[in-house]
Coordinates of C-alpha atoms in Angstrom, one line a residue:
M1 CA -36.2 4.5 23.2
T2 CA -37.7 6.3 20.2
G3 CA -40.8 4.3 19.6
Q4 CA -40.8 5.6 16.0
R5 CA -42.4 3.1 13.7
I6 CA -40.2 1.9 10.8
G7 CA -41.2 -0.4 8.0
F8 CA -38.3 -2.6 6.7
V9 CA -38.3 -4.6 3.5
G10 CA -35.5 -7.1 2.8
L11 CA -34.4 -9.1 5.8
G12 CA -31.5 -10.9 4.1
S13 CA -27.9 -11.3 5.2
M14 CA -27.4 -7.5 5.5
G15 CA -31.0 -6.3 5.9
G16 CA -31.8 -8.7 8.7
P17 CA -29.0 -7.4 11.0
M18 CA -29.8 -3.8 10.1
A19 CA -33.4 -4.2 11.1
V20 CA -32.3 -5.9 14.4
N21 CA -30.0 -2.9 15.2
L22 CA -33.0 -0.6 14.6
A23 CA -35.1 -2.6 17.1
R24 CA -32.3 -2.6 19.6
A25 CA -32.1 1.2 19.3
G26 CA -35.7 1.5 20.3
F27 CA -37.4 1.8 16.9
A28 CA -40.7 -0.1 16.5
V29 CA -39.7 -2.1 13.4
V30 CA -42.1 -4.0 11.2
G31 CA -40.2 -6.2 8.8
Y32 CA -41.1 -8.0 5.7
D33 CA -39.2 -10.6 3.6
R34 CA -40.4 -13.0 1.0
R35 CA -38.9 -15.7 3.2
A36 CA -41.0 -15.7 6.3
E37 CA -38.3 -17.4 8.4
A38 CA -35.9 -14.4 7.7
A39 CA -37.9 -12.4 10.3
A40 CA -36.9 -14.6 13.2
P41 CA -33.9 -12.5 14.5
L42 CA -36.1 -9.4 14.3
L43 CA -38.9 -11.0 16.3
A44 CA -36.4 -12.1 18.9
E45 CA -35.5 -8.4 19.4
G46 CA -39.1 -7.3 19.8
G47 CA -39.8 -6.4 16.2
R48 CA -42.8 -7.5 14.3
A49 CA -43.2 -9.5 11.0
A50 CA -45.5 -8.3 8.3
S51 CA -47.2 -10.6 5.7
S52 CA -46.6 -8.1 2.9
A53 CA -44.5 -5.1 2.0
A54 CA -47.7 -2.9 2.2
E55 CA -48.4 -4.1 5.7
A56 CA -44.8 -3.2 6.7
A57 CA -45.3 0.3 5.3
A58 CA -48.7 1.0 6.8
G59 CA -48.5 3.7 9.5
A60 CA -44.7 3.9 9.3
E61 CA -42.8 7.1 9.6
A62 CA -40.1 5.7 7.3
L63 CA -39.8 2.7 5.0
V64 CA -36.3 1.2 4.6
L65 CA -35.6 -0.8 1.5
M66 CA -32.7 -3.2 1.7
V67 CA -33.5 -5.2 -1.4
V68 CA -31.4 -6.7 -4.2
N69 CA -31.6 -3.9 -6.8
A70 CA -33.6 -1.0 -8.2
A71 CA -36.1 -3.3 -10.0
Q72 CA -37.0 -5.0 -6.8
A73 CA -37.4 -1.7 -5.1
E74 CA -39.7 -0.5 -7.8
T75 CA -41.8 -3.7 -7.4
V76 CA -42.0 -3.3 -3.6
L77 CA -43.0 0.4 -3.8
F78 CA -45.5 0.3 -6.7
A79 CA -46.6 -3.2 -7.7
D80 CA -46.8 -4.5 -4.1
G81 CA -48.5 -1.3 -2.8
A82 CA -45.9 -0.3 -0.2
L83 CA -45.8 3.4 -1.3
E84 CA -49.5 3.7 -1.3
A85 CA -49.7 2.2 2.2
L86 CA -47.1 4.6 3.5
P87 CA -48.5 7.8 5.1
A88 CA -48.2 11.0 3.2
G89 CA -44.9 12.8 4.0
A90 CA -43.2 9.7 5.3
S91 CA -39.7 8.8 4.2
V92 CA -38.6 6.1 1.7
I93 CA -35.0 5.2 2.4
L94 CA -33.4 3.2 -0.4
M95 CA -30.2 1.5 0.9
A96 CA -29.6 -1.0 -1.9
T97 CA -26.9 -0.6 -4.5
C98 CA -28.6 0.9 -7.6
P99 CA -27.5 2.7 -10.7
P100 CA -27.6 6.5 -10.1
G101 CA -30.2 7.1 -12.8
A102 CA -32.5 4.4 -11.4
A103 CA -32.2 5.9 -7.9
A104 CA -33.0 9.3 -9.2
A105 CA -36.0 8.0 -11.2
L106 CA -37.4 6.2 -8.1
G107 CA -36.9 9.3 -6.0
A108 CA -38.8 11.4 -8.5
R109 CA -41.8 9.0 -8.5
V110 CA -41.8 8.8 -4.7
E111 CA -41.8 12.6 -4.3
A112 CA -44.5 12.9 -6.9
A113 CA -46.6 10.6 -4.8
G114 CA -46.3 12.9 -1.8
R115 CA -43.6 11.0 0.1
R116 CA -40.0 11.9 0.8
F117 CA -37.0 10.0 -0.6
V118 CA -33.5 9.3 0.8
D119 CA -30.9 7.7 -1.5
A120 CA -28.7 6.0 1.1
P121 CA -26.6 3.0 -0.1
V122 CA -24.2 1.4 2.3
S123 CA -20.7 -0.2 2.5
G124 CA -19.3 -2.5 5.1
G125 CA -20.7 -5.9 4.2
V126 CA -22.4 -8.4 6.5
A127 CA -19.9 -7.8 9.3
G128 CA -20.6 -4.0 9.3
A129 CA -24.4 -4.7 9.2
K130 CA -24.1 -6.9 12.2
A131 CA -21.9 -4.5 14.2
G132 CA -23.8 -1.4 13.2
T133 CA -20.7 0.1 11.7
L134 CA -21.8 0.5 8.1
T135 CA -20.7 3.5 6.1
I136 CA -23.9 5.2 4.8
M137 CA -23.8 7.6 1.8
A138 CA -27.0 9.6 2.1
A139 CA -28.3 12.0 -0.4
A140 CA -31.5 14.0 0.5
P141 CA -32.5 17.6 1.3
A142 CA -30.9 18.7 4.5
D143 CA -34.1 18.8 6.5
L144 CA -34.9 15.2 5.5
F145 CA -31.4 14.0 6.2
E146 CA -31.7 15.5 9.7
R147 CA -35.1 14.0 10.3
N148 CA -33.7 10.5 9.6
R149 CA -30.3 10.9 11.2
A150 CA -31.0 8.9 14.3
L151 CA -32.5 6.1 12.3
L152 CA -29.5 5.9 10.0
L153 CA -27.0 6.1 12.8
A154 CA -28.6 3.1 14.4
M155 CA -27.4 1.1 11.4
G156 CA -24.1 2.7 10.5
S157 CA -21.5 4.5 12.5
R158 CA -20.1 6.4 9.5
L159 CA -22.9 8.5 8.2
R160 CA -22.2 11.1 5.5
H161 CA -24.5 13.6 3.8
V162 CA -23.2 13.4 0.2
G163 CA -25.7 15.7 -1.5
E164 CA -29.3 16.8 -1.7
T165 CA -30.3 15.0 -4.9
A166 CA -31.4 11.4 -5.4
G167 CA -28.8 9.6 -7.3
Q168 CA -25.8 11.3 -5.6
G169 CA -25.7 8.6 -2.9
A170 CA -25.8 5.9 -5.6
T171 CA -22.9 7.7 -7.5
V172 CA -20.7 7.7 -4.4
K173 CA -21.5 4.0 -3.8
A174 CA -20.5 3.3 -7.4
I175 CA -17.2 5.1 -6.9
N176 CA -16.7 2.9 -3.8
Q177 CA -17.4 -0.3 -5.7
L178 CA -15.1 0.9 -8.5
L179 CA -12.2 1.0 -6.1
C180 CA -13.2 -2.2 -4.3
G181 CA -13.5 -4.1 -7.6
V182 CA -10.2 -2.8 -9.0
H183 CA -8.3 -3.4 -5.7
L184 CA -9.7 -6.9 -5.4
A185 CA -8.8 -7.8 -9.0
A186 CA -5.3 -6.4 -8.5
A187 CA -4.8 -8.4 -5.3
G188 CA -5.8 -11.6 -7.1
E189 CA -3.5 -10.8 -10.0
A190 CA -0.6 -10.2 -7.6
L191 CA -1.1 -13.4 -5.6
A192 CA -1.7 -15.5 -8.8
L193 CA 1.6 -14.1 -10.2
A194 CA 3.5 -15.1 -7.1
K195 CA 2.2 -18.6 -7.3
S196 CA 3.0 -18.9 -11.0
V197 CA 6.6 -18.1 -10.4
G198 CA 6.9 -20.4 -7.4
V199 CA 6.9 -17.9 -4.6
D200 CA 4.7 -18.7 -1.6
P201 CA 1.6 -16.4 -1.9
A202 CA 1.3 -16.4 1.9
V203 CA 4.8 -14.9 2.1
V204 CA 4.0 -12.3 -0.5
L205 CA 0.7 -11.4 1.2
D206 CA 2.6 -10.9 4.5
I207 CA 5.1 -8.6 2.9
M208 CA 2.7 -6.6 0.8
S209 CA 0.3 -6.2 3.8
G210 CA 2.9 -4.1 5.5
S211 CA 4.3 -2.2 2.5
A212 CA 3.2 0.7 0.4
A213 CA 1.3 -1.9 -1.8
M214 CA -1.1 -2.6 1.0
S215 CA -4.9 -2.1 0.5
W216 CA -7.8 -3.0 2.6
M217 CA -9.0 -5.4 0.0
L218 CA -5.6 -7.1 -0.1
T219 CA -5.5 -7.6 3.7
D220 CA -9.1 -8.6 3.9
R221 CA -9.5 -10.8 0.8
G222 CA -5.9 -12.0 0.4
P223 CA -6.0 -14.6 3.2
R224 CA -9.2 -16.0 1.6
M225 CA -7.5 -16.2 -1.8
I226 CA -4.9 -18.6 -0.5
R227 CA -7.4 -20.8 1.4
D228 CA -9.6 -23.6 0.0
N229 CA -13.4 -23.0 0.0
P230 CA -13.5 -19.8 2.2
E231 CA -16.7 -18.6 3.7
V232 CA -18.8 -16.5 1.4
T233 CA -19.1 -13.0 2.6
S234 CA -19.7 -11.3 -0.8
A235 CA -20.0 -13.3 -4.0
V236 CA -18.2 -13.0 -7.3
D237 CA -21.6 -12.2 -8.9
I238 CA -22.0 -9.2 -6.6
F239 CA -19.1 -7.6 -8.3
V240 CA -20.4 -8.6 -11.7
K241 CA -23.5 -6.6 -10.9
D242 CA -21.8 -3.7 -9.1
L243 CA -19.1 -3.1 -11.7
S244 CA -21.8 -3.1 -14.3
I245 CA -23.4 -0.2 -12.4
V246 CA -20.0 1.5 -12.3
L247 CA -19.6 1.2 -16.0
A248 CA -23.1 2.5 -16.7
A249 CA -22.5 5.5 -14.3
G250 CA -19.3 6.3 -16.1
Q251 CA -21.0 6.1 -19.5
D252 CA -23.9 8.3 -18.3
A253 CA -21.4 10.9 -17.0
G254 CA -19.1 10.7 -20.1
A255 CA -16.3 9.6 -17.8
A256 CA -13.8 6.9 -18.8
T257 CA -13.6 3.9 -16.5
P258 CA -11.0 1.6 -18.1
L259 CA -9.8 0.0 -14.9
A260 CA -13.3 -0.8 -13.8
A261 CA -14.0 -2.3 -17.3
A262 CA -10.9 -4.6 -17.0
A263 CA -11.9 -5.7 -13.5
H264 CA -15.5 -6.3 -14.7
R265 CA -14.2 -8.6 -17.4
L266 CA -12.3 -10.6 -14.8
F267 CA -15.3 -11.1 -12.6
V268 CA -17.5 -12.0 -15.5
A269 CA -14.9 -14.6 -16.6
S270 CA -14.8 -16.0 -13.0
S271 CA -18.6 -16.2 -12.9
E272 CA -18.7 -18.0 -16.3
A273 CA -16.1 -20.4 -15.0
G274 CA -18.5 -21.5 -12.3
H275 CA -17.3 -19.3 -9.4
G276 CA -20.2 -16.8 -9.4
L277 CA -21.7 -17.9 -6.1
E278 CA -18.3 -18.3 -4.4
D279 CA -16.6 -15.7 -2.3
D280 CA -15.5 -12.8 -4.4
S281 CA -11.9 -13.5 -3.4
Q282 CA -12.1 -16.6 -5.7
V283 CA -11.6 -14.3 -8.7
V284 CA -8.0 -15.3 -8.1
H285 CA -8.7 -18.5 -9.9
V286 CA -9.4 -16.8 -13.2
F287 CA -5.8 -15.6 -13.7
P288 CA -4.2 -19.0 -14.5
T289 CA -6.7 -19.5 -17.3
L290 CA -5.8 -16.3 -19.1
K291 CA -3.2 -16.1 -21.8
A292 CA -0.2 -13.9 -21.3

């Protein structure tokens, strides 16, 4: 039981379970979300609910941000007063998926204000957040990484120190999303092709899941691609956003990302066809609408 006070902003489908895991690990968690009811699971584990982001940050040794994007993180820290309320020398831990440049810019502003900054996006989805098995890609000076190691390990079993500069964690996450988006789009294309030529997609999925063509995205999303109305674990619009970040990161680095660009177009088309809030596996439905 550490008793270390942690502020946590963003108690959504991933942030909520992450805050719960911190409380279970013995951290004194004070959580805030714009939806007051989102704090209920944290309260059940002995955490506290704040009425504002600034209240969550007041007196905390670290402030975890699991918000939607960099713009929301900026609002929480500066417009909503969370950074000013955070004690000098305390850590801001940004765990949202953000463009590398935006993460670096936020880090510079936080450091200039006398606080420390950890760029630590995650992968593993809602299931990983609930199980505490997230992969965490943390970029921070070595001493700051070590200071926050126990906190991060309470939320993710695969913790990696990817660099010492803000933006490096976001870059690694962008690379992760590049591979996820391309693999997911490729899986959809393969199963759509099978269906178009009259081969049972379930049979193809069974064969490919045990062959050299297997990928984690195929085995995880493939079964949902051949079901009607699957549960939403990650929406099509998430990949519209994340692949936009990948393309921007590639452009900033002067690196070509043609496969990511192709996958992005498919997710955009799927969203424009009305599937944006559906499970990301439903990108499979865009392929029959495309011309050969």
